[in-house]
């Protein structure tokens, strides 16, 4: 068990908490339009991604390349894109509801309050997930660069040199 990466733990737990709050408000607003179903889908993917990162980060050393491999970093960038899509959906629907162009199916005025909250949380989630992805990508590059210049005993051990006779 190594030390957990310090920049990931508070951001991942904050993101998980905000995702839970957004799930509540998005669940209350699902009757506005079927396109809102993208938000719970992104939240489920976020839970899976952050759970994987938290479990992997708590079991590996801080400088282990396994935490910062290409797959979690690319998935983080894809997740940031999905959150920006959820942000666009929630902002569009909030504007349509507040301008009166679109009506809720049950004529509940509380949805006009919930959609801007969902849009705000989507904005914060987009920023958090994008920041986690960028920092993880930088850390991956740093670890790969330091591993590139580290002395490797397995290549210089006696008898394993492919150029010797």
Coordinates of N, CA, C and O in Angstrom, one line a residue:
X1 N 0.8 -1.2 0.0 CA 0.0 0.0 0.0 C 0.9 1.2 0.0 O 1.7 1.4 0.9
X2 N 0.7 2.1 -1.0 CA 1.5 3.3 -1.1 C 0.6 4.5 -0.7 O -0.6 4.4 -0.3
X3 N 1.2 5.6 -0.7 CA 0.5 6.8 -0.4 C -0.4 7.2 -1.6 O 0.0 7.1 -2.8
X4 N -1.6 7.7 -1.4 CA -2.5 8.0 -2.4 C -2.1 9.3 -3.1 O -1.6 10.2 -2.4
X5 N -2.2 9.4 -4.4 CA -1.9 10.7 -5.0 C -2.7 11.9 -4.4 O -3.9 11.8 -4.4
X6 N -2.0 12.9 -3.9 CA -2.6 13.9 -3.2 C -3.6 14.8 -4.0 O -4.5 15.3 -3.4
X7 N -3.3 14.9 -5.2 CA -4.2 15.8 -6.0 C -5.5 15.0 -6.4 O -6.5 15.7 -6.8
X8 N -5.5 13.7 -6.4 CA -6.7 13.0 -6.8 C -7.7 12.8 -5.7 O -8.9 12.8 -6.0
X9 N -7.3 12.5 -4.5 CA -8.3 12.2 -3.5 C -9.3 13.2 -3.2 O -10.5 12.9 -3.3
X10 N -9.0 14.5 -2.9 CA -10.0 15.5 -2.6 C -10.9 15.8 -3.8 O -12.1 16.0 -3.7
X11 N -10.3 15.8 -5.0 CA -11.0 16.1 -6.2 C -12.0 14.9 -6.6 O -13.1 15.2 -7.0
X12 N -11.5 13.7 -6.5 CA -12.4 12.6 -6.8 C -13.6 12.5 -5.8 O -14.7 12.2 -6.2
X13 N -13.3 12.7 -4.5 CA -14.4 12.6 -3.5 C -15.4 13.8 -3.7 O -16.6 13.6 -3.6
X14 N -14.8 15.0 -4.0 CA -15.7 16.1 -4.3 C -16.6 15.8 -5.5 O -17.8 16.1 -5.6
X15 N -16.0 15.3 -6.6 CA -16.7 14.9 -7.8 C -17.8 13.9 -7.5 O -18.9 14.0 -8.0
X16 N -17.5 12.9 -6.7 CA -18.5 11.9 -6.4 C -19.6 12.5 -5.6 O -20.8 12.1 -5.8
X17 N -19.3 13.4 -4.7 CA -20.4 14.0 -3.9 C -21.3 14.9 -4.8 O -22.5 14.8 -4.7
X18 N -20.6 15.7 -5.7 CA -21.4 16.5 -6.6 C -22.2 15.7 -7.6 O -23.3 16.1 -7.9
X19 N -21.7 14.6 -8.0 CA -22.4 13.7 -8.9 C -23.7 13.1 -8.2 O -24.7 13.0 -8.8
X20 N -23.6 12.8 -6.9 CA -24.7 12.4 -6.1 C -25.8 13.5 -6.0 O -27.0 13.2 -6.2
X21 N -25.3 14.7 -5.7 CA -26.3 15.8 -5.7 C -26.9 16.0 -7.0 O -28.2 16.3 -7.1
X22 N -26.2 16.0 -8.1 CA -26.7 16.2 -9.4 C -27.7 15.1 -9.8 O -28.7 15.3 -10.5
X23 N -27.4 13.9 -9.3 CA -28.3 12.7 -9.6 C -29.7 13.0 -9.0 O -30.7 12.7 -9.7
X24 N -29.7 13.6 -7.9 CA -31.0 13.9 -7.2 C -31.8 15.0 -8.0 O -32.9 14.8 -8.4
X25 N -31.1 16.1 -8.4 CA -31.8 17.1 -9.1 C -32.1 16.7 -10.5 O -33.2 17.1 -11.1
X26 N -31.3 15.9 -11.2 CA -31.6 15.4 -12.5 C -32.7 14.4 -12.5 O -33.5 14.4 -13.4
X27 N -32.8 13.6 -11.4 CA -33.9 12.7 -11.3 C -35.2 13.4 -11.1 O -36.2 13.0 -11.6
X28 N -35.2 14.6 -10.4 CA -36.4 15.3 -10.2 C -36.8 16.0 -11.5 O -38.0 16.4 -11.7
X29 N -35.9 16.2 -12.5 CA -36.2 16.9 -13.7 C -36.3 16.0 -14.9 O -36.4 16.5 -16.0
X30 N -36.4 14.7 -14.7 CA -36.4 13.8 -15.9 C -37.7 13.9 -16.7 O -37.7 13.5 -17.9
X31 N -38.7 14.5 -16.1 CA -40.0 14.6 -16.9 C -40.0 15.8 -17.9 O -40.9 15.9 -18.6
X32 N -38.9 16.6 -17.9 CA -38.9 17.7 -18.8 C -38.7 17.2 -20.3 O -39.4 17.6 -21.2
X33 N -37.7 16.4 -20.5 CA -37.3 15.9 -21.8 C -36.6 14.6 -21.7 O -35.8 14.4 -20.7
X34 N -36.7 13.8 -22.7 CA -35.9 12.5 -22.7 C -34.4 12.7 -22.8 O -33.6 11.9 -22.5
X35 N -34.0 13.9 -23.3 CA -32.6 14.1 -23.5 C -31.8 14.3 -22.2 O -30.6 14.2 -22.1
X36 N -32.6 14.5 -21.1 CA -31.9 14.7 -19.8 C -31.4 13.3 -19.3 O -30.5 13.3 -18.4
X37 N -31.8 12.2 -19.9 CA -31.3 10.9 -19.5 C -29.8 10.8 -19.8 O -29.1 9.9 -19.3
X38 N -29.2 11.7 -20.5 CA -27.7 11.7 -20.7 C -27.0 12.0 -19.4 O -25.9 11.5 -19.1
X39 N -27.6 12.8 -18.5 CA -27.0 13.2 -17.3 C -26.8 12.0 -16.3 O -25.7 11.8 -15.8
X40 N -27.9 11.2 -16.0 CA -27.6 10.0 -15.2 C -26.6 9.0 -15.8 O -25.9 8.4 -15.1
X41 N -26.6 8.9 -17.1 CA -25.6 8.0 -17.8 C -24.2 8.5 -17.5 O -23.3 7.7 -17.2
X42 N -24.0 9.8 -17.6 CA -22.6 10.3 -17.4 C -22.3 10.2 -15.9 O -21.1 9.9 -15.5
X43 N -23.3 10.3 -15.0 CA -23.0 10.2 -13.6 C -22.6 8.7 -13.3 O -21.7 8.5 -12.5
X44 N -23.2 7.8 -13.9 CA -22.9 6.3 -13.7 C -21.5 6.1 -14.2 O -20.7 5.4 -13.5
X45 N -21.1 6.6 -15.3 CA -19.8 6.4 -15.8 C -18.7 7.1 -14.9 O -17.7 6.6 -14.7
X46 N -19.1 8.3 -14.4 CA -18.3 9.0 -13.4 C -18.0 8.2 -12.2 O -16.9 8.1 -11.7
X47 N -19.1 7.6 -11.6 CA -18.9 6.7 -10.5 C -18.0 5.5 -10.8 O -17.1 5.2 -9.9
X48 N -18.1 4.9 -11.9 CA -17.2 3.8 -12.3 C -15.8 4.3 -12.4 O -14.9 3.6 -11.9
X49 N -15.6 5.4 -13.1 CA -14.2 5.9 -13.3 C -13.6 6.3 -12.0 O -12.4 5.9 -11.7
X50 N -14.3 7.0 -11.2 CA -13.6 7.5 -9.9 C -13.4 6.3 -8.9 O -12.5 6.3 -8.2
X51 N -14.3 5.4 -8.9 CA -14.2 4.2 -8.1 C -12.9 3.4 -8.5 O -12.1 3.0 -7.6
X52 N -12.7 3.3 -9.8 CA -11.5 2.6 -10.3 C -10.3 3.4 -9.9 O -9.3 2.8 -9.4
X53 N -10.3 4.7 -10.1 CA -9.1 5.5 -9.7 C -8.9 5.4 -8.2 O -7.7 5.3 -7.8
X54 N -9.9 5.5 -7.4 CA -9.7 5.5 -5.9 C -9.2 4.1 -5.5 O -8.3 4.1 -4.6
X55 N -9.7 3.0 -6.0 CA -9.3 1.7 -5.6 C -7.8 1.5 -6.1 O -7.0 0.9 -5.3
X56 N -7.5 1.9 -7.3 CA -6.2 1.7 -7.8 C -5.2 2.6 -7.1 O -4.1 2.2 -6.7
X57 N -5.6 3.8 -6.8 CA -4.7 4.7 -6.1 C -4.4 4.3 -4.7 O -3.3 4.6 -4.1
X58 N -5.3 3.7 -4.0 CA -5.1 3.3 -2.6 C -4.3 2.0 -2.5 O -3.8 1.7 -1.5
X59 N -4.2 1.2 -3.6 CA -3.5 0.0 -3.6 C -2.1 0.1 -4.2 O -1.3 -0.8 -4.0
X60 N -1.8 1.1 -4.9 CA -0.5 1.2 -5.6 C 0.3 2.4 -5.0 O -0.2 3.2 -4.3
X61 N 1.6 2.4 -5.3 CA 2.5 3.5 -4.8 C 2.2 4.8 -5.6 O 1.7 4.7 -6.8
X62 N 2.5 5.9 -5.1 CA 2.2 7.2 -5.7 C 2.9 7.3 -7.1 O 2.3 7.8 -8.0
X63 N 4.1 6.8 -7.2 CA 4.8 7.0 -8.5 C 4.7 5.8 -9.4 O 5.4 5.6 -10.3
X64 N 3.7 5.0 -9.2 CA 3.5 3.8 -10.0 C 2.8 4.2 -11.3 O 1.8 5.0 -11.3
X65 N 3.3 3.7 -12.4 CA 2.7 4.1 -13.7 C 1.3 3.5 -13.9 O 0.6 4.0 -14.8
X66 N 1.0 2.5 -13.2 CA -0.3 1.8 -13.3 C -1.4 2.8 -13.0 O -2.5 2.7 -13.6
X67 N -1.2 3.7 -12.0 CA -2.3 4.6 -11.7 C -2.5 5.6 -12.9 O -3.6 6.0 -13.2
X68 N -1.3 6.0 -13.5 CA -1.4 7.0 -14.5 C -1.2 6.4 -15.9 O -0.5 6.9 -16.8
X69 N -1.7 5.2 -16.1 CA -1.6 4.6 -17.5 C -2.5 5.3 -18.5 O -3.3 6.2 -18.1
X70 N -2.3 5.0 -19.7 CA -3.1 5.7 -20.8 C -4.6 5.5 -20.7 O -5.3 6.4 -21.0
X71 N -5.0 4.4 -20.3 CA -6.4 4.1 -20.3 C -7.2 5.0 -19.3 O -8.2 5.6 -19.7
X72 N -6.8 5.1 -18.0 CA -7.6 6.0 -17.2 C -7.5 7.5 -17.6 O -8.4 8.2 -17.4
X73 N -6.3 7.9 -18.2 CA -6.2 9.3 -18.6 C -7.1 9.5 -19.8 O -7.8 10.6 -19.8
X74 N -7.1 8.6 -20.8 CA -8.0 8.8 -21.9 C -9.5 8.8 -21.5 O -10.3 9.5 -22.0
X75 N -9.8 7.8 -20.6 CA -11.2 7.8 -20.1 C -11.6 9.0 -19.4 O -12.7 9.5 -19.4
X76 N -10.6 9.6 -18.7 CA -10.9 10.9 -18.0 C -11.2 12.0 -19.0 O -12.1 12.8 -18.8
X77 N -10.4 12.1 -20.1 CA -10.7 13.1 -21.1 C -12.1 12.8 -21.8 O -12.8 13.8 -22.1
X78 N -12.4 11.6 -22.0 CA -13.7 11.3 -22.6 C -14.8 11.6 -21.6 O -15.9 12.2 -22.0
X79 N -14.6 11.4 -20.3 CA -15.5 11.7 -19.3 C -15.7 13.3 -19.2 O -16.8 13.8 -19.0
X80 N -14.6 14.0 -19.4 CA -14.7 15.5 -19.4 C -15.6 15.9 -20.6 O -16.4 16.9 -20.5
X81 N -15.4 15.3 -21.7 CA -16.2 15.6 -22.9 C -17.7 15.3 -22.6 O -18.6 16.1 -23.0
X82 N -18.0 14.1 -22.0 CA -19.4 13.8 -21.7 C -20.0 14.8 -20.7 O -21.2 15.1 -20.8
X83 N -19.2 15.2 -19.7 CA -19.7 16.2 -18.8 C -20.0 17.6 -19.5 O -20.9 18.3 -19.2
X84 N -19.1 17.9 -20.5 CA -19.4 19.2 -21.2 C -20.7 19.0 -22.1 O -21.4 20.0 -22.2
X85 N -20.9 17.8 -22.5 CA -22.2 17.5 -23.2 C -23.4 17.6 -22.3 O -24.4 18.2 -22.7
X86 N -23.2 17.1 -21.1 CA -24.3 17.2 -20.1 C -24.5 18.7 -19.7 O -25.6 19.1 -19.5
X87 N -23.4 19.4 -19.7 CA -23.5 20.9 -19.4 C -24.3 21.6 -20.5 O -25.2 22.4 -20.2
X88 N -24.0 21.3 -21.7 CA -24.7 21.9 -22.9 C -26.2 21.6 -22.8 O -27.1 22.4 -23.1
X89 N -26.5 20.3 -22.5 CA -27.9 19.9 -22.5 C -28.6 20.6 -21.3 O -29.8 21.1 -21.5
X90 N -28.0 20.7 -20.2 CA -28.7 21.3 -19.0 C -28.8 22.8 -19.2 O -29.9 23.4 -18.8
X91 N -27.8 23.4 -19.8 CA -28.0 24.9 -20.0 C -29.0 25.2 -21.1 O -29.8 26.1 -20.9
X92 N -29.1 24.4 -22.1 CA -30.1 24.6 -23.2 C -31.5 24.4 -22.6 O -32.4 25.2 -22.9
X93 N -31.7 23.3 -21.9 CA -33.0 23.1 -21.3 C -33.4 24.1 -20.2 O -34.5 24.5 -20.1
X94 N -32.4 24.6 -19.5 CA -32.7 25.6 -18.5 C -33.1 26.9 -19.2 O -34.1 27.6 -18.7
X95 N -32.4 27.3 -20.3 CA -32.8 28.5 -21.0 C -34.2 28.3 -21.6 O -35.0 29.3 -21.6
X96 N -34.4 27.2 -22.2 CA -35.8 27.0 -22.8 C -36.9 27.0 -21.8 O -38.0 27.5 -22.0
X97 N -36.6 26.5 -20.6 CA -37.6 26.5 -19.5 C -37.9 27.9 -19.0 O -39.0 28.3 -18.7
X98 N -36.8 28.6 -18.7 CA -36.9 29.9 -18.2 C -37.4 30.9 -19.1 O -38.1 31.9 -18.7
X99 N -37.2 30.7 -20.4 CA -37.8 31.7 -21.4 C -39.2 31.4 -21.7 O -39.9 32.2 -22.4
X100 N -39.7 30.2 -21.3 CA -41.1 29.8 -21.6 C -41.3 29.1 -22.9 O -42.5 28.8 -23.2
X101 N -40.3 28.9 -23.7 CA -40.5 28.2 -24.9 C -40.8 26.8 -24.7 O -41.6 26.2 -25.5
X102 N -40.3 26.2 -23.7 CA -40.6 24.7 -23.4 C -41.3 24.7 -22.0 O -41.0 25.4 -21.1
X103 N -42.2 23.8 -22.0 CA -43.0 23.6 -20.7 C -42.7 22.2 -20.2 O -42.5 21.2 -20.9
X104 N -42.7 22.0 -18.9 CA -42.6 20.7 -18.2 C -43.9 20.0 -18.4 O -45.0 20.6 -18.6
X105 N -43.8 18.6 -18.4 CA -45.0 17.9 -18.6 C -46.0 18.0 -17.5 O -47.2 17.8 -17.7
X106 N -45.6 18.2 -16.3 CA -46.5 18.2 -15.2 C -46.7 19.7 -14.7 O -47.3 19.9 -13.6
X107 N -46.3 20.7 -15.4 CA -46.4 22.1 -15.1 C -45.9 22.4 -13.7 O -46.5 23.2 -13.0
X108 N -44.8 21.8 -13.3 CA -44.2 22.1 -12.0 C -43.2 23.2 -12.2 O -42.2 23.1 -13.0
X109 N -43.4 24.3 -11.5 CA -42.4 25.4 -11.6 C -41.1 25.2 -10.9 O -40.1 25.9 -11.1
X110 N -41.0 24.1 -10.1 CA -39.8 23.8 -9.4 C -38.7 23.3 -10.4 O -37.5 23.5 -10.1
X111 N -39.1 22.8 -11.5 CA -38.1 22.3 -12.5 C -37.3 23.5 -13.1 O -36.2 23.4 -13.4
X112 N -38.0 24.7 -13.1 CA -37.3 25.9 -13.5 C -36.1 26.3 -12.6 O -35.2 26.9 -13.0
X113 N -36.2 25.8 -11.3 CA -35.2 26.1 -10.4 C -34.1 25.0 -10.4 O -32.9 25.2 -10.3
X114 N -34.6 23.7 -10.6 CA -33.7 22.6 -10.6 C -32.7 22.6 -11.8 O -31.6 22.2 -11.7
X115 N -33.2 23.0 -13.0 CA -32.4 22.9 -14.2 C -31.1 23.8 -14.1 O -30.0 23.4 -14.5
X116 N -31.3 25.1 -13.6 CA -30.0 25.8 -13.5 C -29.1 25.2 -12.4 O -27.8 25.4 -12.6
X117 N -29.6 24.6 -11.4 CA -28.7 23.9 -10.4 C -28.0 22.8 -11.1 O -26.8 22.6 -10.9
X118 N -28.7 22.0 -11.9 CA -28.1 20.9 -12.6 C -27.0 21.5 -13.6 O -25.9 20.9 -13.7
X119 N -27.3 22.6 -14.2 CA -26.3 23.2 -15.1 C -25.1 23.7 -14.4 O -23.9 23.5 -14.8
X120 N -25.3 24.2 -13.2 CA -24.1 24.7 -12.4 C -23.3 23.6 -11.9 O -22.0 23.6 -12.0
X121 N -23.9 22.5 -11.5 CA -23.1 21.3 -11.0 C -22.4 20.7 -12.2 O -21.3 20.2 -12.1
X122 N -23.1 20.7 -13.4 CA -22.4 20.1 -14.6 C -21.2 20.9 -14.9 O -20.1 20.3 -15.3
X123 N -21.2 22.2 -14.8 CA -20.1 23.1 -15.0 C -18.9 22.7 -14.1 O -17.8 22.6 -14.5
X124 N -19.2 22.6 -12.8 CA -18.2 22.3 -11.8 C -17.6 20.9 -12.1 O -16.4 20.7 -12.0
X125 N -18.5 19.9 -12.4 CA -18.0 18.6 -12.7 C -17.1 18.6 -13.9 O -16.1 17.8 -13.9
X126 N -17.5 19.3 -14.9 CA -16.6 19.4 -16.1 C -15.2 19.9 -15.8 O -14.2 19.4 -16.2
X127 N -15.2 21.0 -15.0 CA -13.9 21.5 -14.6 C -13.1 20.6 -13.7 O -11.9 20.4 -13.9
X128 N -13.7 19.9 -12.8 CA -13.0 19.0 -11.9 C -12.5 17.8 -12.7 O -11.3 17.4 -12.5
X129 N -13.3 17.2 -13.5 CA -12.9 16.0 -14.3 C -11.8 16.4 -15.3 O -10.8 15.6 -15.4
X130 N -11.9 17.5 -15.9 CA -10.9 18.0 -16.8 C -9.6 18.2 -16.1 O -8.5 17.9 -16.6
X131 N -9.6 18.8 -14.9 CA -8.4 19.1 -14.1 C -7.8 17.8 -13.7 O -6.5 17.6 -13.7
X132 N -8.6 16.8 -13.2 CA -8.0 15.5 -12.8 C -7.3 14.8 -14.0 O -6.2 14.3 -13.9
X133 N -7.9 14.9 -15.2 CA -7.4 14.3 -16.4 C -6.1 15.0 -16.8 O -5.1 14.3 -17.2
X134 N -6.0 16.3 -16.8 CA -4.8 17.0 -17.2 C -3.7 16.7 -16.2 O -2.5 16.5 -16.6
X135 N -4.0 16.8 -14.9 CA -2.9 16.5 -13.9 C -2.4 15.1 -14.0 O -1.3 14.8 -13.8
X136 N -3.3 14.1 -14.2 CA -2.9 12.7 -14.4 C -2.1 12.5 -15.6 O -1.1 11.8 -15.6
X137 N -2.4 13.2 -16.7 CA -1.6 13.2 -17.9 C -0.2 13.7 -17.7 O 0.8 13.2 -18.1
X138 N -0.1 14.9 -17.0 CA 1.2 15.4 -16.7 C 2.0 14.5 -15.8 O 3.2 14.3 -16.0
X139 N 1.3 13.9 -14.8 CA 2.0 12.9 -13.9 C 2.5 11.7 -14.7 O 3.6 11.2 -14.5
X140 N 1.7 11.2 -15.7 CA 2.1 10.1 -16.5 C 3.3 10.4 -17.3 O 4.2 9.6 -17.4
X141 N 3.3 11.6 -17.9 CA 4.5 12.0 -18.6 C 5.8 12.1 -17.7 O 6.8 11.7 -18.1
X142 N 5.6 12.7 -16.5 CA 6.7 12.8 -15.6 C 7.3 11.4 -15.2 O 8.5 11.2 -15.2
X143 N 6.4 10.5 -14.9 CA 6.8 9.2 -14.5 C 7.5 8.4 -15.6 O 8.5 7.8 -15.5
X144 N 6.9 8.5 -16.8 CA 7.6 7.9 -18.0 C 8.9 8.5 -18.3 O 9.9 7.8 -18.6
X145 N 9.1 9.8 -18.1 CA 10.4 10.4 -18.4 C 11.4 10.0 -17.3 O 12.5 9.7 -17.7
X146 N 11.0 9.9 -16.1 CA 11.9 9.5 -15.0 C 12.3 8.0 -15.2 O 13.4 7.6 -14.9
X147 N 11.3 7.2 -15.6 CA 11.6 5.8 -15.8 C 12.5 5.6 -17.0 O 13.3 4.6 -17.1
X148 N 12.5 6.5 -18.0 CA 13.3 6.4 -19.2 C 14.8 6.5 -18.8 O 15.6 5.8 -19.4
X149 N 15.1 7.3 -17.8 CA 16.5 7.5 -17.5 C 17.0 6.8 -16.2 O 18.1 6.9 -15.8
X150 N 16.1 5.9 -15.7 CA 16.5 5.1 -14.5 C 17.3 3.9 -15.0 O 17.1 3.3 -16.0
X151 N 18.3 3.6 -14.1 CA 19.2 2.5 -14.4 C 18.5 1.2 -14.3 O 17.9 1.0 -13.2
X152 N 18.5 0.4 -15.3 CA 17.8 -0.9 -15.2 C 18.8 -2.0 -15.1 O 19.6 -2.3 -15.9
X153 N 18.6 -2.7 -14.0 CA 19.6 -3.8 -13.6 C 19.3 -5.0 -14.5 O 20.3 -5.7 -14.9
X154 N 18.1 -5.2 -14.9 CA 17.8 -6.4 -15.7 C 18.5 -6.4 -17.1 O 18.8 -7.5 -17.7
X155 N 18.8 -5.2 -17.6 CA 19.5 -5.2 -18.9 C 21.0 -5.3 -18.8 O 21.7 -5.7 -19.7
X156 N 21.6 -5.0 -17.6 CA 23.0 -5.1 -17.4 C 23.5 -6.2 -16.6 O 24.6 -6.3 -16.3
X157 N 22.6 -7.1 -16.2 CA 23.0 -8.2 -15.3 C 23.8 -9.2 -16.1 O 23.8 -9.3 -17.4
X158 N 24.7 -9.9 -15.4 CA 25.6 -10.9 -16.1 C 24.9 -11.9 -16.9 O 24.0 -12.6 -16.4
X159 N 25.3 -12.1 -18.1 CA 24.7 -13.2 -19.0 C 23.5 -12.8 -19.7 O 23.1 -13.5 -20.6
X160 N 22.8 -11.7 -19.4 CA 21.6 -11.3 -20.1 C 21.8 -10.3 -21.2 O 20.9 -9.9 -21.8
X161 N 23.1 -9.9 -21.4 CA 23.4 -9.0 -22.4 C 23.3 -9.7 -23.8 O 24.0 -10.6 -24.1
X162 N 22.5 -9.2 -24.7 CA 22.4 -9.9 -26.0 C 23.6 -9.7 -26.9 O 23.7 -10.4 -27.9
X163 N 24.4 -8.7 -26.6 CA 25.6 -8.4 -27.4 C 26.8 -9.2 -27.0 O 27.9 -9.1 -27.6
X164 N 26.8 -9.9 -25.9 CA 28.0 -10.6 -25.4 C 28.1 -12.0 -26.1 O 27.1 -12.5 -26.6
X165 N 29.3 -12.5 -26.2 CA 29.5 -13.8 -26.8 C 29.5 -14.9 -25.8 O 29.8 -15.0 -24.8

